[in-house]
Short mmCIF file of C-alpha atoms in Angstrom, two decimals:
data_model
loop_
_atom_site.label_atom_id
_atom_site.label_comp_id
_atom_site.label_asym_id
_atom_site.label_seq_id
_atom_site.Cartn_x
_atom_site.Cartn_y
_atom_site.Cartn_z
CA MET A 1 -109.09 153.93 185.58
CA LYS A 2 -105.72 153.79 183.88
CA GLN A 3 -106.97 156.05 181.12
CA LEU A 4 -108.04 158.64 183.78
CA GLY A 5 -104.58 158.53 185.47
CA VAL A 6 -105.56 156.29 188.50
CA GLU A 7 -103.28 153.24 189.36
CA LEU A 8 -105.29 150.54 190.96
CA VAL A 9 -103.31 148.06 193.03
CA ASP A 10 -104.58 144.72 194.45
CA ILE A 11 -103.57 144.12 198.11
CA ASP A 12 -103.24 140.17 198.54
CA GLU A 13 -103.84 140.27 202.26
CA PHE A 14 -107.17 142.00 202.23
CA SER A 15 -109.97 140.44 203.27
CA CYS A 16 -113.88 141.31 203.21
CA CYS A 17 -114.15 144.77 204.92
CA PRO A 18 -116.11 143.24 207.04
CA ALA A 19 -119.97 144.17 206.64
CA PRO A 20 -120.65 146.50 209.50
CA GLY A 21 -124.37 145.41 209.70
CA VAL A 22 -123.66 141.77 210.16
CA THR A 23 -120.19 141.48 211.70
CA ARG A 24 -120.30 144.47 214.15
CA SER A 25 -123.65 143.55 215.63
CA LEU A 26 -122.57 140.05 216.33
CA HIS A 27 -119.00 140.99 217.87
CA SER A 28 -117.83 144.59 217.60
CA ASP A 29 -114.24 143.74 218.71
CA THR A 30 -113.88 141.15 215.85
CA TRP A 31 -115.33 143.33 213.27
CA LEU A 32 -112.80 146.22 214.30
CA ALA A 33 -109.89 143.81 214.10
CA VAL A 34 -110.73 142.49 210.70
CA ALA A 35 -111.04 146.13 209.48
CA ALA A 36 -107.78 146.88 211.17
CA HIS A 37 -106.20 143.99 209.48
CA ASN A 38 -107.17 145.55 205.91
CA LEU A 39 -105.97 148.94 206.99
CA VAL A 40 -102.69 147.60 208.14
CA ALA A 41 -102.31 145.51 204.91
CA ALA A 42 -102.54 149.16 203.02
CA GLN A 43 -100.45 150.76 205.43
CA GLU A 44 -97.79 148.13 204.80
CA ALA A 45 -98.07 148.31 201.20
CA LYS A 46 -97.87 152.20 201.76
CA LEU A 47 -101.16 152.78 199.93
CA ASP A 48 -104.55 154.27 200.69
CA ILE A 49 -107.71 152.27 200.06
CA MET A 50 -110.31 153.05 197.43
CA VAL A 51 -113.54 151.16 197.52
CA VAL A 52 -116.64 151.20 195.47
CA CYS A 53 -119.08 149.77 198.17
CA ASN A 54 -120.77 152.06 200.40
CA GLY A 55 -120.75 149.48 203.08
CA CYS A 56 -117.20 148.72 202.82
CA PHE A 57 -116.40 152.54 202.96
CA GLY A 58 -118.42 152.94 205.85
CA SER A 59 -117.05 150.00 207.88
CA LEU A 60 -113.46 150.84 206.85
CA GLU A 61 -113.74 154.66 207.56
CA GLU A 62 -115.41 154.19 210.94
CA ALA A 63 -112.78 151.59 211.88
CA ALA A 64 -110.08 153.96 211.08
CA HIS A 65 -111.81 156.72 212.61
CA MET A 66 -112.25 154.56 215.97
CA LEU A 67 -108.56 153.39 215.91
CA ASN A 68 -107.43 156.81 215.40
CA HIS A 69 -109.39 158.42 218.38
CA ASP A 70 -109.56 155.73 221.01
CA ASP A 71 -106.23 154.78 222.55
CA GLU A 72 -107.58 151.84 224.61
CA ARG A 73 -109.15 150.09 221.44
CA ARG A 74 -106.45 150.58 219.42
CA ALA A 75 -104.03 148.87 221.67
CA ALA A 76 -106.39 145.94 222.30
CA VAL A 77 -106.85 145.57 218.58
CA ASN A 78 -103.01 145.89 218.01
CA LYS A 79 -102.78 142.81 220.66
CA VAL A 80 -105.05 140.88 218.44
CA LEU A 81 -103.03 141.69 215.35
CA LYS A 82 -99.76 140.85 216.87
CA ALA A 83 -101.27 137.42 217.90
CA ALA A 84 -102.42 136.88 214.57
CA GLY A 85 -99.08 137.54 212.86
CA SER A 86 -100.00 141.22 211.81
CA LYS A 87 -98.32 144.22 212.06
CA GLU A 88 -99.36 147.13 214.39
CA TYR A 89 -102.26 149.67 213.15
CA LYS A 90 -100.38 153.18 212.98
CA GLY A 91 -103.20 155.02 211.53
CA LYS A 92 -101.41 155.88 208.27
CA THR A 93 -103.88 154.77 205.69
CA LYS A 94 -106.76 156.81 204.40
CA VAL A 95 -110.09 155.28 203.00
CA HIS A 96 -111.55 156.93 199.77
CA HIS A 97 -114.77 156.22 198.03
CA PHE A 98 -114.57 155.66 194.28
CA ALA A 99 -117.08 158.18 193.44
CA VAL A 100 -115.52 160.86 195.43
CA VAL A 101 -112.23 160.04 193.85
CA LEU A 102 -113.66 160.48 190.45
CA LYS A 103 -115.12 163.67 191.49
CA ASP A 104 -112.34 165.46 193.47
CA GLU A 105 -109.19 163.74 192.15
CA VAL A 106 -110.02 162.78 188.66
CA GLY A 107 -112.43 165.54 187.97
CA LEU A 108 -115.91 165.94 186.23
CA ASP A 109 -114.24 167.28 182.93
CA ALA A 110 -111.90 164.19 182.59
CA ILE A 111 -114.69 161.66 183.04
#
């Protein structure tokens, strides 16, 4: 990616996205809190998230949408994050899919 002008940074605190089909179906609040933890890790690093996995993209994008548009759920998740020693979700992190970054930001000619 460096040759294409895209810098990649690993975020140490990041965990599994989590997989929406499994985790969300078992306990949606846990799914949302884990996804929020990852969004906050990127937020604290002042980075957006780029993923190659469609499941990760869907999970993180949906979680961000839910947290940005549902004040009650965001407040509940922020309580869980605080209890776990994490920072508050503020909605500052964007989630991007690798293929879209290649097409829209790098450009097809550069590829």
